[in-house]
PDB file of C-alpha atoms in Angstrom:
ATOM      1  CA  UNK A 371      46.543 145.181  53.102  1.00  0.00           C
ATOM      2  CA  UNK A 372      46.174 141.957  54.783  1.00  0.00           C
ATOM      3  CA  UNK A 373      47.697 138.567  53.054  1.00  0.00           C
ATOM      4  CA  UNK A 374      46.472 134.927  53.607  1.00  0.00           C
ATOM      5  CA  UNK A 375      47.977 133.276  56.055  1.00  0.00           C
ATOM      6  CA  UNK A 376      50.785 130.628  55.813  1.00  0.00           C
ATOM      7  CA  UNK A 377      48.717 128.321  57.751  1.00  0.00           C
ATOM      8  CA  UNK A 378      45.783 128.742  55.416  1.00  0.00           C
ATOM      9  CA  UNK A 379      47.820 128.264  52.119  1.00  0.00           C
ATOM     10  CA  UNK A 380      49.737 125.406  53.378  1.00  0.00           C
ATOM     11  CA  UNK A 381      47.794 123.485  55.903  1.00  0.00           C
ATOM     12  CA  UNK A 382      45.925 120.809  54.068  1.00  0.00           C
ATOM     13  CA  UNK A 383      49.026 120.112  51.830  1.00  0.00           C
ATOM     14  CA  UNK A 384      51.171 119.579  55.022  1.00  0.00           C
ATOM     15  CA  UNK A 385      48.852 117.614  56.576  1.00  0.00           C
ATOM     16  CA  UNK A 386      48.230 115.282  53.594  1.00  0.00           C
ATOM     17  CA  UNK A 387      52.198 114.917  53.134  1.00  0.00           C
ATOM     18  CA  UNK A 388      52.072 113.813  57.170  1.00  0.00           C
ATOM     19  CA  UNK A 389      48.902 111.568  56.670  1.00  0.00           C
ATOM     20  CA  UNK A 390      51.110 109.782  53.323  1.00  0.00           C
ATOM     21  CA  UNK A 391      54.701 109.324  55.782  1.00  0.00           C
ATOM     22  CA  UNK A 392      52.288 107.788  58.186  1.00  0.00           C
ATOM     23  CA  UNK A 393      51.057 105.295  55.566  1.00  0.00           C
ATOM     24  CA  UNK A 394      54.678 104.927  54.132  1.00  0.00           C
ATOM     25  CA  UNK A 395      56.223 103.893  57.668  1.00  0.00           C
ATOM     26  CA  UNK A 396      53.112 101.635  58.514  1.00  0.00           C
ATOM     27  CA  UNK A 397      54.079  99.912  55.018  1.00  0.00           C
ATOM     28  CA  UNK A 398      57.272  99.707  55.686  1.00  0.00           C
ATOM     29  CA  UNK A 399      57.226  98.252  58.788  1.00  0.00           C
ATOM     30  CA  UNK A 400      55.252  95.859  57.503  1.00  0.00           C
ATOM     31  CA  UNK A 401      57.274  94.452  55.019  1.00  0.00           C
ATOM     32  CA  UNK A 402      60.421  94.808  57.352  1.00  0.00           C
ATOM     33  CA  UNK A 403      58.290  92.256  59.315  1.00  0.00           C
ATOM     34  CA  UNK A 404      57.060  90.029  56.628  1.00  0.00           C
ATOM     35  CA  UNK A 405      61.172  89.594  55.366  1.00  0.00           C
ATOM     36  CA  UNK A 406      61.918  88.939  59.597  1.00  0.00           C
ATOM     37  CA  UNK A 407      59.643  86.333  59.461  1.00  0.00           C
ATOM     38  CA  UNK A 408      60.470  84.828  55.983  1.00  0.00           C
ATOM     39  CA  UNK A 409      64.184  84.881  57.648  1.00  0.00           C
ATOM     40  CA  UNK A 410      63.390  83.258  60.916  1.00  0.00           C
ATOM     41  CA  UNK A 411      60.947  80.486  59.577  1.00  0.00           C
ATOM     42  CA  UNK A 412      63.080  79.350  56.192  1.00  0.00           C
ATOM     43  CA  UNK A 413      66.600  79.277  58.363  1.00  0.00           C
ATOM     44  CA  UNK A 414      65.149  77.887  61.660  1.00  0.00           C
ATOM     45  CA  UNK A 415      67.090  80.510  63.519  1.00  0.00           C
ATOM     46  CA  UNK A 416      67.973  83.679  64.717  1.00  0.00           C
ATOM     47  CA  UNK A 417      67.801  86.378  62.447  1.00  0.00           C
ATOM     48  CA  UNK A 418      69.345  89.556  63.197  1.00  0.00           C
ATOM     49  CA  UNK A 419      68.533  92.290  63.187  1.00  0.00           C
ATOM     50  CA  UNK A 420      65.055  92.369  63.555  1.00  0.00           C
ATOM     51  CA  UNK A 421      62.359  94.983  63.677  1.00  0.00           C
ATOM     52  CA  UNK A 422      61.548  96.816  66.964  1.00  0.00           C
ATOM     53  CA  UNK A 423      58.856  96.394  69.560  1.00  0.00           C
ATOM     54  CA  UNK A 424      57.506 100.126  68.006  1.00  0.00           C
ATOM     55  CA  UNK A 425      57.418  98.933  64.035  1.00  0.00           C
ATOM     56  CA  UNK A 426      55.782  95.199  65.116  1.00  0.00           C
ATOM     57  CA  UNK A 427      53.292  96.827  66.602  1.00  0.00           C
ATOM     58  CA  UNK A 428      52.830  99.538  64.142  1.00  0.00           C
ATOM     59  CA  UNK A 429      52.776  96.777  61.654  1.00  0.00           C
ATOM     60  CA  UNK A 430      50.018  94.926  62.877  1.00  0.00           C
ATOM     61  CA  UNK A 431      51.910  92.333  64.269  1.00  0.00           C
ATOM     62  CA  UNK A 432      50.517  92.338  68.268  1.00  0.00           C
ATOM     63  CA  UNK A 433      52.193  88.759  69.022  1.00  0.00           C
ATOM     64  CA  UNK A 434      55.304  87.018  69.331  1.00  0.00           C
ATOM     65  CA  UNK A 435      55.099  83.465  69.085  1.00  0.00           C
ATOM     66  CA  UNK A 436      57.575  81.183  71.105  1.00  0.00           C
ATOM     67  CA  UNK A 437      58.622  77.486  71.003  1.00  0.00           C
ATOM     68  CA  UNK A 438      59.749  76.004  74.393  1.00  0.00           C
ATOM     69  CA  UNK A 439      62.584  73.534  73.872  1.00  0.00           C
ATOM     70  CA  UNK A 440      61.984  71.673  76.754  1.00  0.00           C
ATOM     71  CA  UNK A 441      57.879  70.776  76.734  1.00  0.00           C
ATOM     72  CA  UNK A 442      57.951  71.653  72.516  1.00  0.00           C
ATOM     73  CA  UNK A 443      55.124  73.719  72.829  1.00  0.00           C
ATOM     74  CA  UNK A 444      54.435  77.093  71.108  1.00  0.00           C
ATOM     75  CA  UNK A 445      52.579  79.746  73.000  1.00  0.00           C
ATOM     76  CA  UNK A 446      52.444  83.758  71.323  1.00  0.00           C
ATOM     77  CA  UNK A 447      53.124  86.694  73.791  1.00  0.00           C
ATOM     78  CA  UNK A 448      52.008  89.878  73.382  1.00  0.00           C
ATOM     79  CA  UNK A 449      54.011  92.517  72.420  1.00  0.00           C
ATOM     80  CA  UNK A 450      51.993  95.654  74.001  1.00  0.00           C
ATOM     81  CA  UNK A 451      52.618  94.383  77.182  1.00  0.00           C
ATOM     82  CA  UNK A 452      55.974  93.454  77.202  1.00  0.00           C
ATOM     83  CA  UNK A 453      57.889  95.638  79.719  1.00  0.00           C
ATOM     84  CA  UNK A 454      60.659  97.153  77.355  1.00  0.00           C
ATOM     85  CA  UNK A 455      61.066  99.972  75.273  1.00  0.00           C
ATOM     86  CA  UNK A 456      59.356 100.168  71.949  1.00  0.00           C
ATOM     87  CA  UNK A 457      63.126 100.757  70.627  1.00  0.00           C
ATOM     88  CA  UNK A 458      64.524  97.058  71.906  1.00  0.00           C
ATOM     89  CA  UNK A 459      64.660  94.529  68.758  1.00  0.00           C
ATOM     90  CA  UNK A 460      62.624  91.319  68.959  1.00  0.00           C
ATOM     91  CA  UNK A 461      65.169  89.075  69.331  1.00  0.00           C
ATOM     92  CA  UNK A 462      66.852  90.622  72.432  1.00  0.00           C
ATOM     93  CA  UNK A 463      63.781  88.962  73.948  1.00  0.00           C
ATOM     94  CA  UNK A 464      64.678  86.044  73.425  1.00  0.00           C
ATOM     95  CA  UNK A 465      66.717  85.600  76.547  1.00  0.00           C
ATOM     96  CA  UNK A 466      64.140  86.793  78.712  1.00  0.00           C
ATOM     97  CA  UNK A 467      61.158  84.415  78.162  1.00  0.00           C
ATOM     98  CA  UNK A 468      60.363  81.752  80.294  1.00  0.00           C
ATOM     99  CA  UNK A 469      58.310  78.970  79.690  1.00  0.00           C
ATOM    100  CA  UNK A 470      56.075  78.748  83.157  1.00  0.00           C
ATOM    101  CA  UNK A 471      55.066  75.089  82.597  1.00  0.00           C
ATOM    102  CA  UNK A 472      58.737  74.090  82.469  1.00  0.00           C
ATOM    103  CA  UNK A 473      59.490  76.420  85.345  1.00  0.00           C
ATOM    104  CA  UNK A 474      57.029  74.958  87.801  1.00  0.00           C
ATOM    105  CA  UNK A 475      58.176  71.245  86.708  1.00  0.00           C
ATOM    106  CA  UNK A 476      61.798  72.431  87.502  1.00  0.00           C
ATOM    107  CA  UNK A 477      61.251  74.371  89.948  1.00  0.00           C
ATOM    108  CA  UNK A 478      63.697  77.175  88.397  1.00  0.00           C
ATOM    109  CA  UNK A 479      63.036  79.101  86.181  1.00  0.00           C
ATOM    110  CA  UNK A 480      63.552  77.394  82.732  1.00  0.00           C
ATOM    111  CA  UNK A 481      64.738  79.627  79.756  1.00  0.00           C
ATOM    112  CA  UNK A 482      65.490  77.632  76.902  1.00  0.00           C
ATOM    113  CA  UNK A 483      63.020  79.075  74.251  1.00  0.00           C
ATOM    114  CA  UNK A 484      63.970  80.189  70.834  1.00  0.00           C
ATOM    115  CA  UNK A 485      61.889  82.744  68.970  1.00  0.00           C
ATOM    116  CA  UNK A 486      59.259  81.464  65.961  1.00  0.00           C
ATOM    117  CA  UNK A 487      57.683  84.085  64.227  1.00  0.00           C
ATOM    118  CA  UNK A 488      55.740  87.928  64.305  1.00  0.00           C
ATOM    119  CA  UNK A 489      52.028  86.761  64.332  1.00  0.00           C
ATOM    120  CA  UNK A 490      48.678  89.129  64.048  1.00  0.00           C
ATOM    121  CA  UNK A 491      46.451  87.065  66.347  1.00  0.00           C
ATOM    122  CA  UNK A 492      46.963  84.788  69.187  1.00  0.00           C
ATOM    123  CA  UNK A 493      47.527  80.976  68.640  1.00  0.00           C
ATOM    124  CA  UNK A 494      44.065  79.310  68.315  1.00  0.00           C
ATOM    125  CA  UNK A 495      42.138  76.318  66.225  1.00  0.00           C
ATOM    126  CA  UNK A 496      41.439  78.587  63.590  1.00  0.00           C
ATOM    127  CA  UNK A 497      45.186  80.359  63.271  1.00  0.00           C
ATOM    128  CA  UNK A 498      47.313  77.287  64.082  1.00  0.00           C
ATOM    129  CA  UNK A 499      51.507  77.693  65.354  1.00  0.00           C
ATOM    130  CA  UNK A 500      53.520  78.380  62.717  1.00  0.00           C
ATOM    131  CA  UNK A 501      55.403  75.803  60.686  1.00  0.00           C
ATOM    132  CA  UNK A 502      59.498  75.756  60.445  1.00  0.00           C
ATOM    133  CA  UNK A 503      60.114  75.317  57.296  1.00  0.00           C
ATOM    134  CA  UNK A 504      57.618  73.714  54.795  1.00  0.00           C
ATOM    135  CA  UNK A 505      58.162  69.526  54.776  1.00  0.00           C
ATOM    136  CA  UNK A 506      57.323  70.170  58.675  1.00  0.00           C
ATOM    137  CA  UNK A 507      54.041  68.857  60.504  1.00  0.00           C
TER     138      UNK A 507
END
């Protein structure tokens, strides 16, 4: 007598349990990135901890925008081609941008940035730098 086999009875329901954690992490990582940035733009600072490289970019969120403190400019980096592991938080960055403009004025290189916000897209006309807090312009 020959019996079904295991991969047979349980195949599709393991792979639709895998297919629903995938969703469930994207989700999360999502909203993990949505509360960073609520943090970060309604106190005007720091927030810690933030989500990894890995979940940002899981998320959807391919860019990291930056404010230079010395030309106030904002300019978004992207995150798949930062050199780090996908396990290193977003705001241990933070002391390793460089503003290049400032740099070449200075002729050092000029670190005093502070981190903005987790975008989707690059900074254009149509998807303008993010705002502070809300009175800002």
């Amino acid at each position: 007598m020959s019996t079904k086999s295991r991969q047979y009875l349980f195949g599709t329901q393991i792979k639709m349990s895998a297919e629903r954690a995938r969703e469930a992490r994207k989700e999360a990582d999502k909203l993990a990135c949505e509360a960073w940035n609520c943090r970060m733009l309604g106190y005007k600072g720091p927030a810690q901890p933030s989500p990894t490289i890995g979940d940002a970019i899981n998320a959807g969120y391919l860019y990291l925008e930056v404010r230079c403190l010395g030309c106030d400019t904002n300019q978004a980096v992207a995150l798949d081609t930062i050199r780090r592991a996908k396990t290193t938080p977003v705001h241990e960055l933070e002391r390793y941008l460089r503003c290049k403009d400032c740099s070449a004025v200075r002729r050092y290189p000029y670190k005093r940035s502070v981190l903005v916000a987790l975008r989707p897209t690059k900074i254009s006309a149509s998807h303008p730098a993010s705002t502070w807090w809300p009175g800002e312009r």
